[in-house]
């Protein structure tokens, strides 16, 4: 077992330890875009209890992209996105809303900070960890309605691994019919509760290290369909690889995941177990 040492300052913390994802499986090696963190490029995978890293380019269990991570220096959000993207198919009957998803909605990068790193792969299932200083804003990717807001960290490493791994978290149902999930938050913003309407870029919470974040500041980010009545943490944590959408939003683009989410749900439905 690896003992993780907590550092005195969360705001200046540089991750040098493996990061537990929202399940029991390994996570990838982290690479930073900015030269402020060159040491990250030298990290080697370290196996820890309940979590491990993944070598760049090596697919984790369940399959992953084979292309290595490529970081674009200075590729920050802020440009005005264009209202273009693939048309979303008709909504699934399993979704929580009878209204058709909207096409061409504005999408923004989910962490509003100058220094954010992520990797195209992830341990065991499709998702992404967004590494940034604790306290940086976690924001709504697009216009939508809050589905869930968890303000209590119920994670216990001695208990079941999975249901409460995320700690403090927010799940948003975008008007595009896609659920966007962020966890390990340090705080959920005041007024962010189930049923509340939010706009793209509105703050939902702050980057943190709750749940099984292993004392490393980051947001676990997942994209999935909402499966009313059949939902579970294994769906909410993410079913699509988010990197290509994140890449677009970070550059001010507007790539939309609705069509891919709908296709996934048509193929898999709403699995009753991980």
PDB file of C-alpha atoms in Angstrom:
ATOM      1  CA  UNK A   1       0.000   0.000   0.000  1.00  0.00           C
ATOM      2  CA  UNK A   2       1.214   3.507  -0.845  1.00  0.00           C
ATOM      3  CA  UNK A   3       0.855   6.196   1.782  1.00  0.00           C
ATOM      4  CA  UNK A   4      -0.204   9.527   0.289  1.00  0.00           C
ATOM      5  CA  UNK A   5       1.218  12.563   2.063  1.00  0.00           C
ATOM      6  CA  UNK A   6      -1.067  15.620   2.277  1.00  0.00           C
ATOM      7  CA  UNK A   7       0.614  18.908   1.387  1.00  0.00           C
ATOM      8  CA  UNK A   8       0.109  22.124   3.368  1.00  0.00           C
ATOM      9  CA  UNK A   9      -1.389  24.205   0.585  1.00  0.00           C
ATOM     10  CA  UNK A  10      -4.238  22.975  -1.601  1.00  0.00           C
ATOM     11  CA  UNK A  11      -4.005  25.948  -3.965  1.00  0.00           C
ATOM     12  CA  UNK A  12      -0.424  25.162  -4.927  1.00  0.00           C
ATOM     13  CA  UNK A  13      -0.671  21.397  -4.813  1.00  0.00           C
ATOM     14  CA  UNK A  14       1.060  19.553  -7.638  1.00  0.00           C
ATOM     15  CA  UNK A  15      -0.261  15.987  -8.083  1.00  0.00           C
ATOM     16  CA  UNK A  16       2.502  13.446  -7.741  1.00  0.00           C
ATOM     17  CA  UNK A  17       0.410  10.490  -6.655  1.00  0.00           C
ATOM     18  CA  UNK A  18      -2.019   8.173  -8.446  1.00  0.00           C
ATOM     19  CA  UNK A  19      -5.605   9.295  -8.468  1.00  0.00           C
ATOM     20  CA  UNK A  20      -8.562   7.102  -7.647  1.00  0.00           C
ATOM     21  CA  UNK A  21     -11.383   7.362 -10.116  1.00  0.00           C
ATOM     22  CA  UNK A  22     -15.093   6.978  -9.368  1.00  0.00           C
ATOM     23  CA  UNK A  23     -14.661   3.212  -9.092  1.00  0.00           C
ATOM     24  CA  UNK A  24     -12.035   0.714  -8.035  1.00  0.00           C
ATOM     25  CA  UNK A  25     -10.063   0.635 -11.243  1.00  0.00           C
ATOM     26  CA  UNK A  26      -6.823   2.351 -12.288  1.00  0.00           C
ATOM     27  CA  UNK A  27      -6.454   5.846 -13.692  1.00  0.00           C
ATOM     28  CA  UNK A  28      -4.010   7.183 -16.299  1.00  0.00           C
ATOM     29  CA  UNK A  29      -0.703   8.930 -15.920  1.00  0.00           C
ATOM     30  CA  UNK A  30      -1.224  12.683 -15.897  1.00  0.00           C
ATOM     31  CA  UNK A  31       0.407  15.142 -18.224  1.00  0.00           C
ATOM     32  CA  UNK A  32       0.295  18.951 -17.900  1.00  0.00           C
ATOM     33  CA  UNK A  33       0.011  21.418 -20.763  1.00  0.00           C
ATOM     34  CA  UNK A  34       1.858  24.213 -19.017  1.00  0.00           C
ATOM     35  CA  UNK A  35       5.590  24.226 -18.335  1.00  0.00           C
ATOM     36  CA  UNK A  36       4.854  24.968 -14.676  1.00  0.00           C
ATOM     37  CA  UNK A  37       4.559  21.220 -14.087  1.00  0.00           C
ATOM     38  CA  UNK A  38       7.340  19.483 -16.098  1.00  0.00           C
ATOM     39  CA  UNK A  39       7.843  16.905 -13.361  1.00  0.00           C
ATOM     40  CA  UNK A  40       4.501  15.307 -14.302  1.00  0.00           C
ATOM     41  CA  UNK A  41       6.013  14.008 -17.541  1.00  0.00           C
ATOM     42  CA  UNK A  42       8.408  11.855 -15.501  1.00  0.00           C
ATOM     43  CA  UNK A  43       5.794  10.132 -13.368  1.00  0.00           C
ATOM     44  CA  UNK A  44       5.771   6.337 -13.458  1.00  0.00           C
ATOM     45  CA  UNK A  45       2.684   4.217 -12.766  1.00  0.00           C
ATOM     46  CA  UNK A  46       2.304   3.379  -9.063  1.00  0.00           C
ATOM     47  CA  UNK A  47      -0.110   0.760  -7.885  1.00  0.00           C
ATOM     48  CA  UNK A  48      -2.059   1.731  -4.772  1.00  0.00           C
ATOM     49  CA  UNK A  49      -4.948   0.196  -2.847  1.00  0.00           C
ATOM     50  CA  UNK A  50      -8.025   0.654  -4.953  1.00  0.00           C
ATOM     51  CA  UNK A  51      -6.354   2.885  -7.551  1.00  0.00           C
ATOM     52  CA  UNK A  52      -3.495   2.943 -10.044  1.00  0.00           C
ATOM     53  CA  UNK A  53      -2.246   4.905 -13.014  1.00  0.00           C
ATOM     54  CA  UNK A  54      -2.325   3.969 -16.667  1.00  0.00           C
ATOM     55  CA  UNK A  55       0.583   4.382 -19.043  1.00  0.00           C
ATOM     56  CA  UNK A  56      -0.104   6.866 -21.851  1.00  0.00           C
ATOM     57  CA  UNK A  57      -1.275   5.067 -24.959  1.00  0.00           C
ATOM     58  CA  UNK A  58      -2.030   1.823 -23.074  1.00  0.00           C
ATOM     59  CA  UNK A  59      -5.793   1.207 -23.114  1.00  0.00           C
ATOM     60  CA  UNK A  60      -7.295   0.481 -19.670  1.00  0.00           C
ATOM     61  CA  UNK A  61      -9.654  -2.434 -19.111  1.00  0.00           C
ATOM     62  CA  UNK A  62     -12.729  -2.065 -21.244  1.00  0.00           C
ATOM     63  CA  UNK A  63     -10.917  -0.373 -24.128  1.00  0.00           C
ATOM     64  CA  UNK A  64      -9.690   3.176 -24.671  1.00  0.00           C
ATOM     65  CA  UNK A  65      -8.326   5.436 -27.360  1.00  0.00           C
ATOM     66  CA  UNK A  66      -4.892   4.369 -28.572  1.00  0.00           C
ATOM     67  CA  UNK A  67      -3.620   7.837 -29.438  1.00  0.00           C
ATOM     68  CA  UNK A  68      -1.306   9.448 -26.876  1.00  0.00           C
ATOM     69  CA  UNK A  69      -2.176  12.610 -25.009  1.00  0.00           C
ATOM     70  CA  UNK A  70      -1.396  15.846 -26.812  1.00  0.00           C
ATOM     71  CA  UNK A  71      -1.542  19.051 -24.809  1.00  0.00           C
ATOM     72  CA  UNK A  72      -2.035  22.381 -26.556  1.00  0.00           C
ATOM     73  CA  UNK A  73      -0.182  25.158 -24.766  1.00  0.00           C
ATOM     74  CA  UNK A  74      -2.332  28.244 -24.356  1.00  0.00           C
ATOM     75  CA  UNK A  75      -5.423  26.375 -25.572  1.00  0.00           C
ATOM     76  CA  UNK A  76      -7.764  28.038 -23.124  1.00  0.00           C
ATOM     77  CA  UNK A  77     -11.511  28.729 -23.159  1.00  0.00           C
ATOM     78  CA  UNK A  78     -12.838  32.204 -23.772  1.00  0.00           C
ATOM     79  CA  UNK A  79     -13.468  32.413 -27.509  1.00  0.00           C
ATOM     80  CA  UNK A  80     -17.079  32.648 -28.592  1.00  0.00           C
ATOM     81  CA  UNK A  81     -18.229  29.158 -29.643  1.00  0.00           C
ATOM     82  CA  UNK A  82     -19.969  28.638 -32.924  1.00  0.00           C
ATOM     83  CA  UNK A  83     -23.459  27.160 -32.939  1.00  0.00           C
ATOM     84  CA  UNK A  84     -22.520  24.200 -35.083  1.00  0.00           C
ATOM     85  CA  UNK A  85     -22.401  20.457 -34.456  1.00  0.00           C
ATOM     86  CA  UNK A  86     -24.120  17.189 -35.337  1.00  0.00           C
ATOM     87  CA  UNK A  87     -27.866  17.090 -35.067  1.00  0.00           C
ATOM     88  CA  UNK A  88     -29.095  15.138 -32.039  1.00  0.00           C
ATOM     89  CA  UNK A  89     -31.348  12.142 -32.749  1.00  0.00           C
ATOM     90  CA  UNK A  90     -34.819  11.952 -31.232  1.00  0.00           C
ATOM     91  CA  UNK A  91     -34.828  11.595 -27.429  1.00  0.00           C
ATOM     92  CA  UNK A  92     -34.949   8.140 -25.877  1.00  0.00           C
ATOM     93  CA  UNK A  93     -38.044   7.097 -23.982  1.00  0.00           C
ATOM     94  CA  UNK A  94     -35.733   6.310 -21.047  1.00  0.00           C
ATOM     95  CA  UNK A  95     -34.848   9.991 -20.636  1.00  0.00           C
ATOM     96  CA  UNK A  96     -36.407  12.218 -17.955  1.00  0.00           C
ATOM     97  CA  UNK A  97     -37.842  14.768 -20.361  1.00  0.00           C
ATOM     98  CA  UNK A  98     -40.410  14.476 -23.126  1.00  0.00           C
ATOM     99  CA  UNK A  99     -39.074  17.541 -24.902  1.00  0.00           C
ATOM    100  CA  UNK A 100     -36.722  17.122 -27.837  1.00  0.00           C
ATOM    101  CA  UNK A 101     -33.042  17.917 -27.113  1.00  0.00           C
ATOM    102  CA  UNK A 102     -31.872  21.210 -28.544  1.00  0.00           C
ATOM    103  CA  UNK A 103     -29.164  21.424 -31.188  1.00  0.00           C
ATOM    104  CA  UNK A 104     -26.513  24.141 -31.432  1.00  0.00           C
ATOM    105  CA  UNK A 105     -26.402  24.979 -27.736  1.00  0.00           C
ATOM    106  CA  UNK A 106     -23.305  26.726 -26.449  1.00  0.00           C
ATOM    107  CA  UNK A 107     -20.850  24.359 -24.717  1.00  0.00           C
ATOM    108  CA  UNK A 108     -17.975  25.485 -22.484  1.00  0.00           C
ATOM    109  CA  UNK A 109     -14.993  23.818 -20.822  1.00  0.00           C
ATOM    110  CA  UNK A 110     -16.111  22.571 -17.366  1.00  0.00           C
ATOM    111  CA  UNK A 111     -13.266  24.045 -15.270  1.00  0.00           C
ATOM    112  CA  UNK A 112     -12.643  27.785 -15.454  1.00  0.00           C
ATOM    113  CA  UNK A 113      -8.913  28.021 -14.804  1.00  0.00           C
ATOM    114  CA  UNK A 114      -5.713  28.852 -16.677  1.00  0.00           C
ATOM    115  CA  UNK A 115      -3.986  25.607 -15.760  1.00  0.00           C
ATOM    116  CA  UNK A 116      -5.996  22.423 -16.325  1.00  0.00           C
ATOM    117  CA  UNK A 117      -4.613  19.056 -17.406  1.00  0.00           C
ATOM    118  CA  UNK A 118      -6.412  15.905 -18.528  1.00  0.00           C
ATOM    119  CA  UNK A 119      -5.705  12.696 -20.411  1.00  0.00           C
ATOM    120  CA  UNK A 120      -7.732  11.004 -23.183  1.00  0.00           C
ATOM    121  CA  UNK A 121      -7.720   7.682 -21.318  1.00  0.00           C
ATOM    122  CA  UNK A 122      -9.077   6.702 -17.927  1.00  0.00           C
ATOM    123  CA  UNK A 123      -9.108   3.638 -15.715  1.00  0.00           C
ATOM    124  CA  UNK A 124     -11.630   0.903 -16.565  1.00  0.00           C
ATOM    125  CA  UNK A 125     -14.411   3.020 -18.073  1.00  0.00           C
ATOM    126  CA  UNK A 126     -14.800   6.171 -20.203  1.00  0.00           C
ATOM    127  CA  UNK A 127     -14.408   9.414 -18.267  1.00  0.00           C
ATOM    128  CA  UNK A 128     -11.808  12.116 -17.668  1.00  0.00           C
ATOM    129  CA  UNK A 129     -10.090  13.611 -14.637  1.00  0.00           C
ATOM    130  CA  UNK A 130      -9.548  17.364 -14.897  1.00  0.00           C
ATOM    131  CA  UNK A 131      -6.578  18.374 -12.761  1.00  0.00           C
ATOM    132  CA  UNK A 132      -6.545  21.927 -11.439  1.00  0.00           C
ATOM    133  CA  UNK A 133      -5.935  23.718  -8.156  1.00  0.00           C
ATOM    134  CA  UNK A 134      -8.513  23.160  -5.437  1.00  0.00           C
ATOM    135  CA  UNK A 135     -11.004  26.015  -5.353  1.00  0.00           C
ATOM    136  CA  UNK A 136     -11.055  26.689  -9.099  1.00  0.00           C
ATOM    137  CA  UNK A 137     -14.630  26.996 -10.461  1.00  0.00           C
ATOM    138  CA  UNK A 138     -16.425  23.959 -11.855  1.00  0.00           C
ATOM    139  CA  UNK A 139     -19.064  25.279 -14.254  1.00  0.00           C
ATOM    140  CA  UNK A 140     -22.074  24.123 -16.271  1.00  0.00           C
ATOM    141  CA  UNK A 141     -21.030  22.808 -19.684  1.00  0.00           C
ATOM    142  CA  UNK A 142     -24.266  24.007 -21.273  1.00  0.00           C
ATOM    143  CA  UNK A 143     -27.741  25.327 -20.430  1.00  0.00           C
ATOM    144  CA  UNK A 144     -29.757  22.811 -18.472  1.00  0.00           C
ATOM    145  CA  UNK A 145     -31.332  21.629 -15.241  1.00  0.00           C
ATOM    146  CA  UNK A 146     -29.560  20.270 -12.160  1.00  0.00           C
ATOM    147  CA  UNK A 147     -30.404  16.590 -11.665  1.00  0.00           C
ATOM    148  CA  UNK A 148     -28.505  15.941  -8.431  1.00  0.00           C
ATOM    149  CA  UNK A 149     -26.335  17.860  -5.992  1.00  0.00           C
ATOM    150  CA  UNK A 150     -24.467  15.988  -3.263  1.00  0.00           C
ATOM    151  CA  UNK A 151     -23.142  18.199  -0.451  1.00  0.00           C
ATOM    152  CA  UNK A 152     -22.116  15.359   1.880  1.00  0.00           C
ATOM    153  CA  UNK A 153     -18.985  13.262   1.511  1.00  0.00           C
ATOM    154  CA  UNK A 154     -20.142   9.739   2.376  1.00  0.00           C
ATOM    155  CA  UNK A 155     -17.110   7.924   0.995  1.00  0.00           C
ATOM    156  CA  UNK A 156     -15.581   5.308   3.295  1.00  0.00           C
ATOM    157  CA  UNK A 157     -12.629   3.305   2.006  1.00  0.00           C
ATOM    158  CA  UNK A 158     -13.751   0.432   4.245  1.00  0.00           C
ATOM    159  CA  UNK A 159     -17.203   0.372   2.665  1.00  0.00           C
ATOM    160  CA  UNK A 160     -18.518  -0.513  -0.811  1.00  0.00           C
ATOM    161  CA  UNK A 161     -16.406   0.996  -3.570  1.00  0.00           C
ATOM    162  CA  UNK A 162     -18.474   2.769  -6.208  1.00  0.00           C
ATOM    163  CA  UNK A 163     -21.690   4.339  -4.903  1.00  0.00           C
ATOM    164  CA  UNK A 164     -20.071   7.116  -2.849  1.00  0.00           C
ATOM    165  CA  UNK A 165     -16.671   7.409  -4.521  1.00  0.00           C
ATOM    166  CA  UNK A 166     -17.448  10.849  -5.935  1.00  0.00           C
ATOM    167  CA  UNK A 167     -17.795  12.706  -2.640  1.00  0.00           C
ATOM    168  CA  UNK A 168     -19.360  16.113  -3.294  1.00  0.00           C
ATOM    169  CA  UNK A 169     -20.810  16.193  -6.800  1.00  0.00           C
ATOM    170  CA  UNK A 170     -23.242  17.784  -9.243  1.00  0.00           C
ATOM    171  CA  UNK A 171     -25.076  16.146 -12.157  1.00  0.00           C
ATOM    172  CA  UNK A 172     -26.560  18.399 -14.844  1.00  0.00           C
ATOM    173  CA  UNK A 173     -29.046  17.466 -17.557  1.00  0.00           C
ATOM    174  CA  UNK A 174     -28.208  19.701 -20.479  1.00  0.00           C
ATOM    175  CA  UNK A 175     -30.906  20.982 -22.800  1.00  0.00           C
ATOM    176  CA  UNK A 176     -29.093  18.861 -25.406  1.00  0.00           C
ATOM    177  CA  UNK A 177     -30.350  15.732 -23.576  1.00  0.00           C
ATOM    178  CA  UNK A 178     -26.904  14.846 -22.187  1.00  0.00           C
ATOM    179  CA  UNK A 179     -25.974  14.421 -18.545  1.00  0.00           C
ATOM    180  CA  UNK A 180     -22.722  16.056 -17.402  1.00  0.00           C
ATOM    181  CA  UNK A 181     -21.307  14.912 -14.065  1.00  0.00           C
ATOM    182  CA  UNK A 182     -18.553  16.415 -11.912  1.00  0.00           C
ATOM    183  CA  UNK A 183     -17.360  14.978  -8.606  1.00  0.00           C
ATOM    184  CA  UNK A 184     -14.631  15.248  -5.917  1.00  0.00           C
ATOM    185  CA  UNK A 185     -15.724  18.883  -5.461  1.00  0.00           C
ATOM    186  CA  UNK A 186     -14.679  20.872  -2.405  1.00  0.00           C
ATOM    187  CA  UNK A 187     -18.013  22.671  -2.311  1.00  0.00           C
ATOM    188  CA  UNK A 188     -21.306  22.770  -4.224  1.00  0.00           C
ATOM    189  CA  UNK A 189     -22.340  26.338  -4.988  1.00  0.00           C
ATOM    190  CA  UNK A 190     -25.189  27.927  -3.052  1.00  0.00           C
ATOM    191  CA  UNK A 191     -28.516  27.532  -4.819  1.00  0.00           C
ATOM    192  CA  UNK A 192     -27.384  24.586  -6.941  1.00  0.00           C
ATOM    193  CA  UNK A 193     -30.070  22.028  -6.138  1.00  0.00           C
ATOM    194  CA  UNK A 194     -32.085  19.453  -8.055  1.00  0.00           C
ATOM    195  CA  UNK A 195     -34.507  21.153 -10.442  1.00  0.00           C
ATOM    196  CA  UNK A 196     -32.644  24.469 -10.637  1.00  0.00           C
ATOM    197  CA  UNK A 197     -32.058  25.939 -14.102  1.00  0.00           C
ATOM    198  CA  UNK A 198     -28.493  26.989 -14.966  1.00  0.00           C
ATOM    199  CA  UNK A 199     -26.761  28.560 -17.948  1.00  0.00           C
ATOM    200  CA  UNK A 200     -23.567  27.550 -19.729  1.00  0.00           C
ATOM    201  CA  UNK A 201     -20.582  28.779 -17.723  1.00  0.00           C
ATOM    202  CA  UNK A 202     -22.516  29.218 -14.465  1.00  0.00           C
ATOM    203  CA  UNK A 203     -20.552  28.013 -11.437  1.00  0.00           C
ATOM    204  CA  UNK A 204     -21.788  24.744  -9.963  1.00  0.00           C
ATOM    205  CA  UNK A 205     -19.042  24.185  -7.410  1.00  0.00           C
ATOM    206  CA  UNK A 206     -15.289  24.195  -6.859  1.00  0.00           C
ATOM    207  CA  UNK A 207     -12.488  21.765  -7.663  1.00  0.00           C
ATOM    208  CA  UNK A 208     -11.702  19.612  -4.647  1.00  0.00           C
ATOM    209  CA  UNK A 209     -10.500  16.240  -3.396  1.00  0.00           C
ATOM    210  CA  UNK A 210     -13.496  14.658  -1.670  1.00  0.00           C
ATOM    211  CA  UNK A 211     -14.542  11.034  -2.053  1.00  0.00           C
ATOM    212  CA  UNK A 212     -11.769   8.727  -3.219  1.00  0.00           C
ATOM    213  CA  UNK A 213      -9.767  11.541  -4.857  1.00  0.00           C
ATOM    214  CA  UNK A 214      -6.700  10.326  -2.935  1.00  0.00           C
ATOM    215  CA  UNK A 215      -5.913  13.836  -1.696  1.00  0.00           C
ATOM    216  CA  UNK A 216      -5.304  15.168  -5.223  1.00  0.00           C
ATOM    217  CA  UNK A 217      -7.223  18.239  -6.401  1.00  0.00           C
ATOM    218  CA  UNK A 218      -9.263  17.407  -9.510  1.00  0.00           C
ATOM    219  CA  UNK A 219     -12.758  16.988 -10.929  1.00  0.00           C
ATOM    220  CA  UNK A 220     -13.913  13.633 -12.216  1.00  0.00           C
ATOM    221  CA  UNK A 221     -15.917  14.481 -15.359  1.00  0.00           C
ATOM    222  CA  UNK A 222     -18.376  12.071 -16.974  1.00  0.00           C
ATOM    223  CA  UNK A 223     -20.778  12.207 -19.925  1.00  0.00           C
ATOM    224  CA  UNK A 224     -23.783   9.858 -19.993  1.00  0.00           C
ATOM    225  CA  UNK A 225     -27.475   9.526 -20.824  1.00  0.00           C
ATOM    226  CA  UNK A 226     -29.978  10.134 -18.016  1.00  0.00           C
ATOM    227  CA  UNK A 227     -31.763   6.855 -17.287  1.00  0.00           C
ATOM    228  CA  UNK A 228     -34.796   7.726 -15.185  1.00  0.00           C
ATOM    229  CA  UNK A 229     -35.902   4.930 -12.899  1.00  0.00           C
ATOM    230  CA  UNK A 230     -32.960   2.711 -13.879  1.00  0.00           C
ATOM    231  CA  UNK A 231     -30.033   4.954 -13.148  1.00  0.00           C
ATOM    232  CA  UNK A 232     -26.975   4.168 -11.074  1.00  0.00           C
ATOM    233  CA  UNK A 233     -23.517   5.453 -10.251  1.00  0.00           C
ATOM    234  CA  UNK A 234     -22.021   3.160 -12.916  1.00  0.00           C
ATOM    235  CA  UNK A 235     -23.878   5.129 -15.617  1.00  0.00           C
ATOM    236  CA  UNK A 236     -23.597   8.577 -14.065  1.00  0.00           C
ATOM    237  CA  UNK A 237     -19.790   8.320 -13.740  1.00  0.00           C
ATOM    238  CA  UNK A 238     -19.458   8.298 -17.570  1.00  0.00           C
ATOM    239  CA  UNK A 239     -20.013   6.130 -20.650  1.00  0.00           C
ATOM    240  CA  UNK A 240     -18.243   8.138 -23.400  1.00  0.00           C
ATOM    241  CA  UNK A 241     -14.647   9.265 -23.796  1.00  0.00           C
ATOM    242  CA  UNK A 242     -14.914  13.038 -23.213  1.00  0.00           C
ATOM    243  CA  UNK A 243     -11.469  14.160 -24.468  1.00  0.00           C
ATOM    244  CA  UNK A 244     -12.433  15.139 -28.028  1.00  0.00           C
ATOM    245  CA  UNK A 245     -15.328  17.236 -26.714  1.00  0.00           C
ATOM    246  CA  UNK A 246     -13.118  18.832 -24.062  1.00  0.00           C
ATOM    247  CA  UNK A 247     -10.503  19.598 -26.722  1.00  0.00           C
ATOM    248  CA  UNK A 248     -13.131  21.423 -28.781  1.00  0.00           C
ATOM    249  CA  UNK A 249     -14.647  23.379 -25.892  1.00  0.00           C
ATOM    250  CA  UNK A 250     -11.226  24.396 -24.631  1.00  0.00           C
ATOM    251  CA  UNK A 251     -10.466  25.961 -28.019  1.00  0.00           C
ATOM    252  CA  UNK A 252     -13.807  27.778 -28.053  1.00  0.00           C
ATOM    253  CA  UNK A 253     -15.420  25.202 -30.354  1.00  0.00           C
ATOM    254  CA  UNK A 254     -18.831  23.634 -29.928  1.00  0.00           C
ATOM    255  CA  UNK A 255     -18.563  19.908 -30.584  1.00  0.00           C
ATOM    256  CA  UNK A 256     -21.758  18.276 -29.295  1.00  0.00           C
ATOM    257  CA  UNK A 257     -21.935  14.807 -27.647  1.00  0.00           C
ATOM    258  CA  UNK A 258     -25.718  14.349 -27.956  1.00  0.00           C
ATOM    259  CA  UNK A 259     -25.637  12.089 -31.027  1.00  0.00           C
ATOM    260  CA  UNK A 260     -22.986   9.809 -29.515  1.00  0.00           C
ATOM    261  CA  UNK A 261     -24.844   9.613 -26.187  1.00  0.00           C
ATOM    262  CA  UNK A 262     -28.091   8.675 -27.931  1.00  0.00           C
ATOM    263  CA  UNK A 263     -26.330   6.025 -30.029  1.00  0.00           C
ATOM    264  CA  UNK A 264     -24.751   4.535 -26.908  1.00  0.00           C
ATOM    265  CA  UNK A 265     -28.094   4.325 -25.120  1.00  0.00           C
ATOM    266  CA  UNK A 266     -29.786   2.711 -28.114  1.00  0.00           C
ATOM    267  CA  UNK A 267     -27.099   0.026 -28.058  1.00  0.00           C
ATOM    268  CA  UNK A 268     -26.739  -0.508 -24.294  1.00  0.00           C
ATOM    269  CA  UNK A 269     -29.975   0.768 -22.777  1.00  0.00           C
ATOM    270  CA  UNK A 270     -29.622   1.522 -19.062  1.00  0.00           C
ATOM    271  CA  UNK A 271     -27.456  -1.246 -17.550  1.00  0.00           C
ATOM    272  CA  UNK A 272     -28.701  -2.395 -14.148  1.00  0.00           C
ATOM    273  CA  UNK A 273     -25.198  -3.124 -12.884  1.00  0.00           C
ATOM    274  CA  UNK A 274     -21.621  -2.072 -13.693  1.00  0.00           C
TER     275      UNK A 274
END
